Tab-separated table of C-alpha atoms in Angstrom:
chain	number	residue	atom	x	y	z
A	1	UNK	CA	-2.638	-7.829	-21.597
A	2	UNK	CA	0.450	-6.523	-20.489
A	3	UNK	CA	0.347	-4.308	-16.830
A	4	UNK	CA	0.303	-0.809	-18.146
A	5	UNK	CA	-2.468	-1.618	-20.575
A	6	UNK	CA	-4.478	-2.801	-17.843
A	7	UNK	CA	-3.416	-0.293	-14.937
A	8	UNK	CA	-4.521	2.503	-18.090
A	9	UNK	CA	-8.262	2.297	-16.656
A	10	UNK	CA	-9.100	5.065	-14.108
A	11	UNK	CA	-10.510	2.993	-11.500
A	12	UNK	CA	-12.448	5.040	-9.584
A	13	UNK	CA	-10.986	6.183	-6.081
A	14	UNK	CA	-13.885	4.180	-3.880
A	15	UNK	CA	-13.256	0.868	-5.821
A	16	UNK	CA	-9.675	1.419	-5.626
A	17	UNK	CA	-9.774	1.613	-1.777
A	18	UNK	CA	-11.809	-1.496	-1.945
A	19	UNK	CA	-9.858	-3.733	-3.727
A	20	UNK	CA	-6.740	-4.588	-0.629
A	21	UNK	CA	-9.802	-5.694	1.512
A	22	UNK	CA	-11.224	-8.274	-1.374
A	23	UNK	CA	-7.295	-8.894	-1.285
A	24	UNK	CA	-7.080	-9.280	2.393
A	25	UNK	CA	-10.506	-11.318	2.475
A	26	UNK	CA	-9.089	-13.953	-0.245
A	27	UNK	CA	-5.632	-14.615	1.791
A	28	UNK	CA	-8.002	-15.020	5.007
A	29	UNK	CA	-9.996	-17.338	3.358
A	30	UNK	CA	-6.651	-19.207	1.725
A	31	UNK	CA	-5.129	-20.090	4.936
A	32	UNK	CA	-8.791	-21.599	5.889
A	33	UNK	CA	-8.022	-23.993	3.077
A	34	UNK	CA	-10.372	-22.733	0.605
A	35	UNK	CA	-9.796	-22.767	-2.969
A	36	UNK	CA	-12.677	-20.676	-4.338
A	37	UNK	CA	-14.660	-17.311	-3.394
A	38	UNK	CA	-17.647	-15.785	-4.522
A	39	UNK	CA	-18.451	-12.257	-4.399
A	40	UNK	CA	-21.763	-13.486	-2.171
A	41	UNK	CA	-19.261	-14.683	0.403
A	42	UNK	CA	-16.701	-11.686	0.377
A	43	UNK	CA	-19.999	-9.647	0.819
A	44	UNK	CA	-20.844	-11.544	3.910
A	45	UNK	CA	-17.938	-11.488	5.593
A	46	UNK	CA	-17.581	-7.551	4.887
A	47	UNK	CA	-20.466	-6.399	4.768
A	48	UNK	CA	-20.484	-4.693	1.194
A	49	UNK	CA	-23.155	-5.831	-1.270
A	50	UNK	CA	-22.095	-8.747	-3.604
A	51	UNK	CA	-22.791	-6.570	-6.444
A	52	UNK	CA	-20.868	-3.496	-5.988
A	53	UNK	CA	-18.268	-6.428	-5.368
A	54	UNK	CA	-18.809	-8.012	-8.796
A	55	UNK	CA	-18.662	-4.430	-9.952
A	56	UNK	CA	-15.289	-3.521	-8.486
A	57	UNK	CA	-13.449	-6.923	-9.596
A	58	UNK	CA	-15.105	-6.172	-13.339
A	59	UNK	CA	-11.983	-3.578	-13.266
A	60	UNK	CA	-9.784	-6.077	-12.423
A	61	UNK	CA	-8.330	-8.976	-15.113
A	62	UNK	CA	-10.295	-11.735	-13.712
A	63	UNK	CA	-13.913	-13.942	-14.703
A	64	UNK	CA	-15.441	-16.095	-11.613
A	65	UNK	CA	-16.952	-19.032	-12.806
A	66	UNK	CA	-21.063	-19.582	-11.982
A	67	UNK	CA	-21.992	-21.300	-8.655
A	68	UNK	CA	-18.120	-21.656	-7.820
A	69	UNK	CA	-16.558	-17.640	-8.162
A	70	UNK	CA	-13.330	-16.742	-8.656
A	71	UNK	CA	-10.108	-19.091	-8.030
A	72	UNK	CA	-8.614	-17.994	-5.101
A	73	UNK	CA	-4.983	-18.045	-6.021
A	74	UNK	CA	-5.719	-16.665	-9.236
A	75	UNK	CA	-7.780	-13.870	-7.165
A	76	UNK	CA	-4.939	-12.855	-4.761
A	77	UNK	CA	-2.411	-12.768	-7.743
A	78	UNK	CA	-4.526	-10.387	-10.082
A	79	UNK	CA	-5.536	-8.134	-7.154
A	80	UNK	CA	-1.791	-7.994	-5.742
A	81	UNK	CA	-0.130	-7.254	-9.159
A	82	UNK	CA	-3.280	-4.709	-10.634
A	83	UNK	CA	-2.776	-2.501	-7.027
A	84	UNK	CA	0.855	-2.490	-7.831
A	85	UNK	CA	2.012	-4.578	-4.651
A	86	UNK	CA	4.249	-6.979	-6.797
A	87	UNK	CA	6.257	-4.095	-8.475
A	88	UNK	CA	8.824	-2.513	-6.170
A	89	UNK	CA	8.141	1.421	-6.623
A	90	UNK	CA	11.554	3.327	-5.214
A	91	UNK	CA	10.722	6.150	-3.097
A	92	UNK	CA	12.433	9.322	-1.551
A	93	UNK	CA	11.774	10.106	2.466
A	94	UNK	CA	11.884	13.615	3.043
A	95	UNK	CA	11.928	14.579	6.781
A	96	UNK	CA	12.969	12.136	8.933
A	97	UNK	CA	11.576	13.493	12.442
A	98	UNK	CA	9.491	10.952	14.534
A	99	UNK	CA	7.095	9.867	11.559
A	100	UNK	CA	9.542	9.970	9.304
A	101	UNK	CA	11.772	7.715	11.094
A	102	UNK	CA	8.541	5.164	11.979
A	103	UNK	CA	8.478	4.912	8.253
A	104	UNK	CA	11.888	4.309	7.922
A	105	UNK	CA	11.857	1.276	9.903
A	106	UNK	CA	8.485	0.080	8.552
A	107	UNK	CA	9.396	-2.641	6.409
A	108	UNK	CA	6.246	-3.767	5.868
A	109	UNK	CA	6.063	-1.358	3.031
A	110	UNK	CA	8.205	-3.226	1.008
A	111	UNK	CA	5.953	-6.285	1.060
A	112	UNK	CA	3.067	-3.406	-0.521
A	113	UNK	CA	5.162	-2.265	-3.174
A	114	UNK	CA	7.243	0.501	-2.166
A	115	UNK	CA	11.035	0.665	-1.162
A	116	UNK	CA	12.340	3.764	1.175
A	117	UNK	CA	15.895	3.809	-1.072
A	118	UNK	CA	16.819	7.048	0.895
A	119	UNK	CA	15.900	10.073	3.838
A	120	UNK	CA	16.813	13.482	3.117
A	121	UNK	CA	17.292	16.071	6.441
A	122	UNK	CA	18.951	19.086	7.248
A	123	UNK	CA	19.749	17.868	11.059
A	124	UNK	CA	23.473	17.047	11.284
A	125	UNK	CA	23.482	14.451	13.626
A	126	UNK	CA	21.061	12.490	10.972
A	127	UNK	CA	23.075	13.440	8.025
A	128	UNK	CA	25.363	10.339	7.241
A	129	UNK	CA	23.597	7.765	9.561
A	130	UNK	CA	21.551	4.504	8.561
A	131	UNK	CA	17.531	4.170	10.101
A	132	UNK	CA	17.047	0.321	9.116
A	133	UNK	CA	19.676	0.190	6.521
A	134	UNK	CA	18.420	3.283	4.747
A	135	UNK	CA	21.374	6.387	4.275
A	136	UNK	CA	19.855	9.505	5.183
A	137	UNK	CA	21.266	12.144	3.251
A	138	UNK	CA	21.292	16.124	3.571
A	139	UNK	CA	18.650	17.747	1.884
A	140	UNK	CA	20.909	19.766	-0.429
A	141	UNK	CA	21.679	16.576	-2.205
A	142	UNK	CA	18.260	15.840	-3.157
A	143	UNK	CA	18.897	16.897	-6.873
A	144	UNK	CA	22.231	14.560	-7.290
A	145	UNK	CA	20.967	11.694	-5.309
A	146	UNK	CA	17.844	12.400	-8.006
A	147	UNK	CA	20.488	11.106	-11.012
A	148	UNK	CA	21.643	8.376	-8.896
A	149	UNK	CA	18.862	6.578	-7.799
A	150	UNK	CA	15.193	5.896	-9.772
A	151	UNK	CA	13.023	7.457	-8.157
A	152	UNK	CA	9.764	9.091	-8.517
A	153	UNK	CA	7.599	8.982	-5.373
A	154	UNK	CA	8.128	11.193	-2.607
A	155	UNK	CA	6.866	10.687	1.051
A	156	UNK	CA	6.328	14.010	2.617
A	157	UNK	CA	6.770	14.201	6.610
A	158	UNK	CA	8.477	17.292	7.232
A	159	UNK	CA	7.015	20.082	9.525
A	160	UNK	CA	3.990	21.772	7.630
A	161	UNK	CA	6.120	25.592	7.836
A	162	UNK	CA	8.538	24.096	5.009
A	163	UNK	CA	6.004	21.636	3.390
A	164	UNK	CA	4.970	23.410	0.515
A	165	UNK	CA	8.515	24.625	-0.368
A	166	UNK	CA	9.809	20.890	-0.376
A	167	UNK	CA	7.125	19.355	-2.363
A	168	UNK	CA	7.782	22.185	-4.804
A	169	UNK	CA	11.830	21.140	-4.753
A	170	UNK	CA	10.683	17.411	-4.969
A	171	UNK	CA	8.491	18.300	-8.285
A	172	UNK	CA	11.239	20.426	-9.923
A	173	UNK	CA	13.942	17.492	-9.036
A	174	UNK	CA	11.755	15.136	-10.891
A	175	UNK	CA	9.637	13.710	-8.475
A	176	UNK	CA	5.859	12.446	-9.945
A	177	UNK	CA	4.147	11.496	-7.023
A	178	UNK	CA	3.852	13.126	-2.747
A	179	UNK	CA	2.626	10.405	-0.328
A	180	UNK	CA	1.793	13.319	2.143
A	181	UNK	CA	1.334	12.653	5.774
A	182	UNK	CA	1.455	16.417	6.436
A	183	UNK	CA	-1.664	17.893	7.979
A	184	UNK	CA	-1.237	20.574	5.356
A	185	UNK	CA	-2.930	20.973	1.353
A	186	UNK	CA	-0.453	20.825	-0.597
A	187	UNK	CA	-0.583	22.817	-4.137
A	188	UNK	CA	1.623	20.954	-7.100
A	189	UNK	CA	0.831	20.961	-10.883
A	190	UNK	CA	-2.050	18.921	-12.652
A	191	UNK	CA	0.223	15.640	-13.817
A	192	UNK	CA	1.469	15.480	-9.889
A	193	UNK	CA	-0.176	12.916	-8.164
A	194	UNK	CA	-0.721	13.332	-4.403
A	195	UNK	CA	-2.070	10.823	-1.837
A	196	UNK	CA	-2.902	12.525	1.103
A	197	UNK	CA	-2.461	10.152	4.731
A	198	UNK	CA	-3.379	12.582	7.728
A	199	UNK	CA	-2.891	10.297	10.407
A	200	UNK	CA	-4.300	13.467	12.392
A	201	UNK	CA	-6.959	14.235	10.569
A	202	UNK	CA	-7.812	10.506	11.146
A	203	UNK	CA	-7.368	10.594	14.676
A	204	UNK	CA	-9.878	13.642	14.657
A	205	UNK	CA	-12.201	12.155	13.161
A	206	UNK	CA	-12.059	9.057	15.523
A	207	UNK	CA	-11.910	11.353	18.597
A	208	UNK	CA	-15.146	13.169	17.383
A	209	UNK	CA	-17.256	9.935	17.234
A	210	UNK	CA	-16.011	8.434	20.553
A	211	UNK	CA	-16.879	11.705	22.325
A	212	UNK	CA	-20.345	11.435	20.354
A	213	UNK	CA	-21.128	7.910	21.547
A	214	UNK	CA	-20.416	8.537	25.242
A	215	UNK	CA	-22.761	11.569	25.289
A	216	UNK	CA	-25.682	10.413	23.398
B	1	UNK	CA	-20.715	25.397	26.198
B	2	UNK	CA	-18.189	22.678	27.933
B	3	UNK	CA	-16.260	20.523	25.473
B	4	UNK	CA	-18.482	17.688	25.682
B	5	UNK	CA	-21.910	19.644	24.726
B	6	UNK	CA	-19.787	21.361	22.189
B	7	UNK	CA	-18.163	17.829	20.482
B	8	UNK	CA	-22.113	16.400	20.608
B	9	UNK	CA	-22.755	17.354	16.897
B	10	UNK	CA	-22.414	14.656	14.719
B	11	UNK	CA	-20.089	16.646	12.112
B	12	UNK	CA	-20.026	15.255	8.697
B	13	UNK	CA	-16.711	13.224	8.189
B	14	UNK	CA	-15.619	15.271	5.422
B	15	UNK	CA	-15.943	18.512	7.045
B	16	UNK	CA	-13.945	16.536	10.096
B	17	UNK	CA	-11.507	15.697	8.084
B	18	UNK	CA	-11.063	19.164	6.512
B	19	UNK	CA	-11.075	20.835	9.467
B	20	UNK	CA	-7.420	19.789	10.386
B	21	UNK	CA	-6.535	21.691	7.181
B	22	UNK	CA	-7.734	24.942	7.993
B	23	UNK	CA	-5.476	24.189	11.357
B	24	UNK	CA	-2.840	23.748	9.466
B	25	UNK	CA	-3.251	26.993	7.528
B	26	UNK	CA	-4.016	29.066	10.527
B	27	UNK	CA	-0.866	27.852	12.025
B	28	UNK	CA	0.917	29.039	9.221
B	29	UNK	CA	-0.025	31.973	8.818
B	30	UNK	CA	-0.242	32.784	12.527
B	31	UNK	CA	4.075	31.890	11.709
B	32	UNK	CA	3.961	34.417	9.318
B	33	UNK	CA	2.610	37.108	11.849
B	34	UNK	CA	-0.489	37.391	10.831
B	35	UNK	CA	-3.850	37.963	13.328
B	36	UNK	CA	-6.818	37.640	11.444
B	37	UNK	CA	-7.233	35.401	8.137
B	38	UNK	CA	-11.074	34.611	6.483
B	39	UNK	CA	-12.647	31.979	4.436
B	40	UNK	CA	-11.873	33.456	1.765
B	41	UNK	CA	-8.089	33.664	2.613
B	42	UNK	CA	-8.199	29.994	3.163
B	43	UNK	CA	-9.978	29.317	0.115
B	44	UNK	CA	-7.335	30.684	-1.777
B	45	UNK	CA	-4.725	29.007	-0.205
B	46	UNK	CA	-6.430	25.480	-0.096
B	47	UNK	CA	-7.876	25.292	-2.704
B	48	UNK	CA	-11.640	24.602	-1.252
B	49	UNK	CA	-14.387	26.836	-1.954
B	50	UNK	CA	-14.723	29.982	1.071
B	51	UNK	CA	-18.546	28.823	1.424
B	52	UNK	CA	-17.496	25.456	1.925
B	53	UNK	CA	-14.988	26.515	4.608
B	54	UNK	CA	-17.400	28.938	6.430
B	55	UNK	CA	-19.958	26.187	6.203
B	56	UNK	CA	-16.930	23.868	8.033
B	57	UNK	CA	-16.395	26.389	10.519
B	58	UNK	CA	-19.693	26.611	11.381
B	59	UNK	CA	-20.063	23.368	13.357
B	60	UNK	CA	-17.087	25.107	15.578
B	61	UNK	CA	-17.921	27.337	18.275
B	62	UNK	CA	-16.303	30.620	16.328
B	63	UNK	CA	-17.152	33.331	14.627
B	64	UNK	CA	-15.640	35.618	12.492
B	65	UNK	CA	-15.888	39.515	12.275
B	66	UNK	CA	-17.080	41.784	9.427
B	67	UNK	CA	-14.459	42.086	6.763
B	68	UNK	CA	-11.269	40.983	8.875
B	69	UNK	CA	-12.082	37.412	9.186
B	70	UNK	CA	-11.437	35.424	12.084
B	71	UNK	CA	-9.066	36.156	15.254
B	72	UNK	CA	-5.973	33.445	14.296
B	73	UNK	CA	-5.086	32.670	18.077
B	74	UNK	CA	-8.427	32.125	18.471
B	75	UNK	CA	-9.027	30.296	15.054
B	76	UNK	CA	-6.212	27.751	16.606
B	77	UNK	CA	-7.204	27.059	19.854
B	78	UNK	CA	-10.700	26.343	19.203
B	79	UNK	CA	-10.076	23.582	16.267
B	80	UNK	CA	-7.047	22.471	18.600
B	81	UNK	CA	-9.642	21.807	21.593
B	82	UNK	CA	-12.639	20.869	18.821
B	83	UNK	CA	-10.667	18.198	16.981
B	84	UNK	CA	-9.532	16.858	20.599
B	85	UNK	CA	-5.829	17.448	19.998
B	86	UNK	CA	-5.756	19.138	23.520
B	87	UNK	CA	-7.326	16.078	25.597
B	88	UNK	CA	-4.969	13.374	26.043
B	89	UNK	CA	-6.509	9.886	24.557
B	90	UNK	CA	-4.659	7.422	26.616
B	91	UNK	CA	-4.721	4.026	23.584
B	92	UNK	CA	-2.955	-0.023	24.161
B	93	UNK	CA	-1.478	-0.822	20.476
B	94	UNK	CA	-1.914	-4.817	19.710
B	95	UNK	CA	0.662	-6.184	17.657
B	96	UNK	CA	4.371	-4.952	18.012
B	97	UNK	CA	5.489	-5.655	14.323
B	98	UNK	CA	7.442	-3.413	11.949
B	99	UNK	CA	4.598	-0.803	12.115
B	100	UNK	CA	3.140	-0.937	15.378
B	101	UNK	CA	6.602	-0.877	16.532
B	102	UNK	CA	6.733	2.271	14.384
B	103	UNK	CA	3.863	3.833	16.095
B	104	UNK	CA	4.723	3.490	19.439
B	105	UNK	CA	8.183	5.654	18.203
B	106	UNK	CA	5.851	8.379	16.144
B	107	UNK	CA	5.726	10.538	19.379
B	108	UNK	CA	3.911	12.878	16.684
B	109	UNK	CA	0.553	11.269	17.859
B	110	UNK	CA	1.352	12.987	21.182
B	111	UNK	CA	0.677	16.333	19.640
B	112	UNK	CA	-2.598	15.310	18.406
B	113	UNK	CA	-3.809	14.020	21.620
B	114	UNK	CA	-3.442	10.221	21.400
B	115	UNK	CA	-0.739	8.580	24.299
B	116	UNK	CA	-0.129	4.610	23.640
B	117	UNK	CA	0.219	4.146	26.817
B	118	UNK	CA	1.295	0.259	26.606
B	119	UNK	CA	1.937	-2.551	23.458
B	120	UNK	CA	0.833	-5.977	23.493
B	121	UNK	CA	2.427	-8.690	21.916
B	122	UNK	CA	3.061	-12.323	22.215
B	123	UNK	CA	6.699	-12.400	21.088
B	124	UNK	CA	8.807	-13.244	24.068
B	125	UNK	CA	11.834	-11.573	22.658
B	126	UNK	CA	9.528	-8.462	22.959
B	127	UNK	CA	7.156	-8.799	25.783
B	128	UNK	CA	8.529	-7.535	29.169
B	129	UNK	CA	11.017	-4.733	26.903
B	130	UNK	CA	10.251	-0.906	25.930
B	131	UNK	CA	9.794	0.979	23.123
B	132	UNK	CA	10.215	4.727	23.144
B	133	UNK	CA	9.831	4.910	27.008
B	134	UNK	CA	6.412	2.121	26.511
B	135	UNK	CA	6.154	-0.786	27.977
B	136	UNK	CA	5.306	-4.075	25.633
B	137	UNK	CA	3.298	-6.536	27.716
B	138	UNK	CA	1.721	-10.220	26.820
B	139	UNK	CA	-1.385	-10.213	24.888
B	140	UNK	CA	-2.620	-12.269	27.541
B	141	UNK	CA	-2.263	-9.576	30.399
B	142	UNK	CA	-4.466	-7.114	28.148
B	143	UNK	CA	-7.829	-7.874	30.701
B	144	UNK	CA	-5.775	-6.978	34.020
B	145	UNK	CA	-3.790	-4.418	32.421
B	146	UNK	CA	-7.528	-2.577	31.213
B	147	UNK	CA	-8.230	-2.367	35.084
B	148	UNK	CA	-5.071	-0.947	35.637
B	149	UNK	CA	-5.042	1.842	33.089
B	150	UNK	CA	-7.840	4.252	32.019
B	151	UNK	CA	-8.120	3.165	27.941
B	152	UNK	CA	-10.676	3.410	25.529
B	153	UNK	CA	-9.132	3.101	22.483
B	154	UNK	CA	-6.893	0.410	20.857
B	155	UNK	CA	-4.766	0.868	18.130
B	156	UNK	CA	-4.601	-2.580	15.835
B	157	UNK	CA	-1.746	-3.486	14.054
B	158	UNK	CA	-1.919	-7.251	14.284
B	159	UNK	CA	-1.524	-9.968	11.045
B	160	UNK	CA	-4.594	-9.813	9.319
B	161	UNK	CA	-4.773	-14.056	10.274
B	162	UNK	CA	-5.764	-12.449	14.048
B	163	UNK	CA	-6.922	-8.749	13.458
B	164	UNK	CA	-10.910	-10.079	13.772
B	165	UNK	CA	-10.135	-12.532	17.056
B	166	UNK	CA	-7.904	-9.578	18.707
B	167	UNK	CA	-10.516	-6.969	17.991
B	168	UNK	CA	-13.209	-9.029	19.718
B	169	UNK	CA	-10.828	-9.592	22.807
B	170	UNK	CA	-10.359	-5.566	22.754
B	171	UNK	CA	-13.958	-4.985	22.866
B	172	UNK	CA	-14.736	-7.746	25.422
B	173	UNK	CA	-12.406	-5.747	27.544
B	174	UNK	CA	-13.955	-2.455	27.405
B	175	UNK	CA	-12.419	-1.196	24.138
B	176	UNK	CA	-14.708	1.660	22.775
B	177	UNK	CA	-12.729	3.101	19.780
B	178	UNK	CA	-10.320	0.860	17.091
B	179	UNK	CA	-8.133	2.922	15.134
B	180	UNK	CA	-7.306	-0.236	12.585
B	181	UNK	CA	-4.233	-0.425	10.427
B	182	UNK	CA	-4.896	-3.848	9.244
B	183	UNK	CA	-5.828	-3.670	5.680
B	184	UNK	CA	-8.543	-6.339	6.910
B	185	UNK	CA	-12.413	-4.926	7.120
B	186	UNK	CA	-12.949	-5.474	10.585
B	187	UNK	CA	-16.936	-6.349	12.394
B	188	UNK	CA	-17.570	-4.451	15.496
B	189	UNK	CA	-20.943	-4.125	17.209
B	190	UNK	CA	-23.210	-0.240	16.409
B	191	UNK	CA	-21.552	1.378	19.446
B	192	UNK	CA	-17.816	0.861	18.480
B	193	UNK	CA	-15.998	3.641	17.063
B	194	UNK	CA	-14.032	2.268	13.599
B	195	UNK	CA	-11.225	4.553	11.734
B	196	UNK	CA	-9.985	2.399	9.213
B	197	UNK	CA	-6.233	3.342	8.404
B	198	UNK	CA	-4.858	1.332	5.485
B	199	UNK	CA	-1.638	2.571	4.100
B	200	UNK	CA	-1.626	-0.007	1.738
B	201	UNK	CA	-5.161	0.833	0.302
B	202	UNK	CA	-3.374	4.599	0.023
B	203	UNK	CA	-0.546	3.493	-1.646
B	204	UNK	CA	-2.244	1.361	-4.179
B	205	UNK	CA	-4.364	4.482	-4.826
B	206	UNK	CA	-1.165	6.162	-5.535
B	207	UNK	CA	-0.236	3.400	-8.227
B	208	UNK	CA	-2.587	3.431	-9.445
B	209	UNK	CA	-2.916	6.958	-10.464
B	210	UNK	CA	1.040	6.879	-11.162
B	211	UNK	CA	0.551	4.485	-13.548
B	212	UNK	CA	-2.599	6.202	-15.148
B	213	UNK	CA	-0.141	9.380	-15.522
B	214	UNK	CA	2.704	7.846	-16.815
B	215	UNK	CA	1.041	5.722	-19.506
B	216	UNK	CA	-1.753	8.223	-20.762
């Protein structure tokens, strides 16, 4: 089964979101010098029920054998390829303030599948420069540097007063899928995909419980 | 009603995390010189249903008038001061790789309330340097240096080999919140606050559903 044919199942989101800690789990357990997993032992060392993990890995390309589970090398390949970590997906930055620059010089992307090829930002003293070996180019370029390079993700981390008018530019240049770390909705057609990262949003949400368990 | 009897509702994590939006929005339009803006406003320009978003807004100390909505200014500074974007979170970061290193240069974070006030790291080349005006100290010092400063959160972005064994160490200390980028499902005891923050598990999302576009 070649990797679109099997990537052409809608997992659903939950599983999805699942999957990089069975991945995580099975590297863990392959530096301890284990050579097989079960879904009984993932589930005990994360606390998910072994079934739901059974369920989740039924999406992915891979049979566990009875009493001993799944192979463990076999495991880490077939989750790393099916969540797309072994493919090298070339991506657009576009606004490259603070976060945008921390991204820049986050390499540990690449080793998850996705390569910054370029910035894009309207600040002339960025314009022309290298963040970690990565040209930042003006934002007027965008459509050119479209042709040049293959590229059809977008990471969003511009200010959210110009947000919705650059994911619109993005779309129109070509552009199939926002990462968005903007605290803003953003609107874009049906085929679009966007993944929405609100580190604020998270840190909301993390504030709110703290506060919660002091008081109580 | 003071800030903490105010922040003592449990609110549901999705309404928490939509919340930010409707900051977002406000904001905006607040930029476009508006004063008031409603539900149903929002609705239309997020997307989310105006009961929903009323429903949202009701676990925040506001409320709006008759037919013109809610007072923007007011909107704003009330989500600012609910979602704790106004308090300063003082936060140690463990684990000055590529994206911790990242983080402590996202001065972004600032604006939502959360100062790293210090990195901890065993690498000598780093320990005893800054980032970004921070100062990286030895893992080891972590104990004296929680006496020193007044932190209850720590911000993981360790290997996942040591995420579970440098979480512990953070909680021993005094550690009340973990705002973990590892893509590793970490155990904490009932009263420890956990936001999990896994860009991969996002991006493989986004791959996912990329790859479910392209080929369909």
């Amino acid at each position: 089964m070649s990797d679109n044919e099997q990537n052409v199942i809608k997992v659903p989101e939950p599983s999805l979101r699942r999957l990089p800690w069975y991945l995580s789990n099975a590297k863990l357990l392959k530096n301890k010098g284990e050579h097989f997993v079960s879904s009984t032992q993932i589930s005990k060392e994360i606390n998910i029920d072994a079934s739901q993990i059974a369920k989740d890995l039924s999406y992915v390309n891979i049979s566990g054998r009875t009493r001993v589970g799944y192979d463990i090398d076999d495991l880490i390949a077939v989750l790393e390829d099916f969540l797309g970590f072994t493919n090298m997906h070339k991506a657009f930055l576009f606004g490259v303030g603070s976060l945008g620059g921390a991204l820049l010089r986050d390499s540990g992307l690449n080793h998850f599948g996705l390569e910054i090829v370029a910035g894009f930002d309207v600040n002339p003293e960025l314009v022309g420069t290298f963040i970690n070996g990565i040209p930042i180019f003006h934002s007027d370029d965008f459509q050119a540097k479209m042709l040049e390079y293959n590229v059809n993700i977008g990471v969003l981390t511009v200010p959210i007063e110009i947000a919705q008018n650059i994911t619109d530019k993005m779309i129109e240049g070509g552009v199939k899928a926002v990462w968005n770390f903007t605290p803003l909705r953003i609107r874009v057609p049906e085929d679009i995909v966007v993944q929405n990262t609100s580190l604020y949003a998270h840190l909301a949400v993390m504030f709110n419980r703290l506060n919660f368990n002091q008081i109580k």
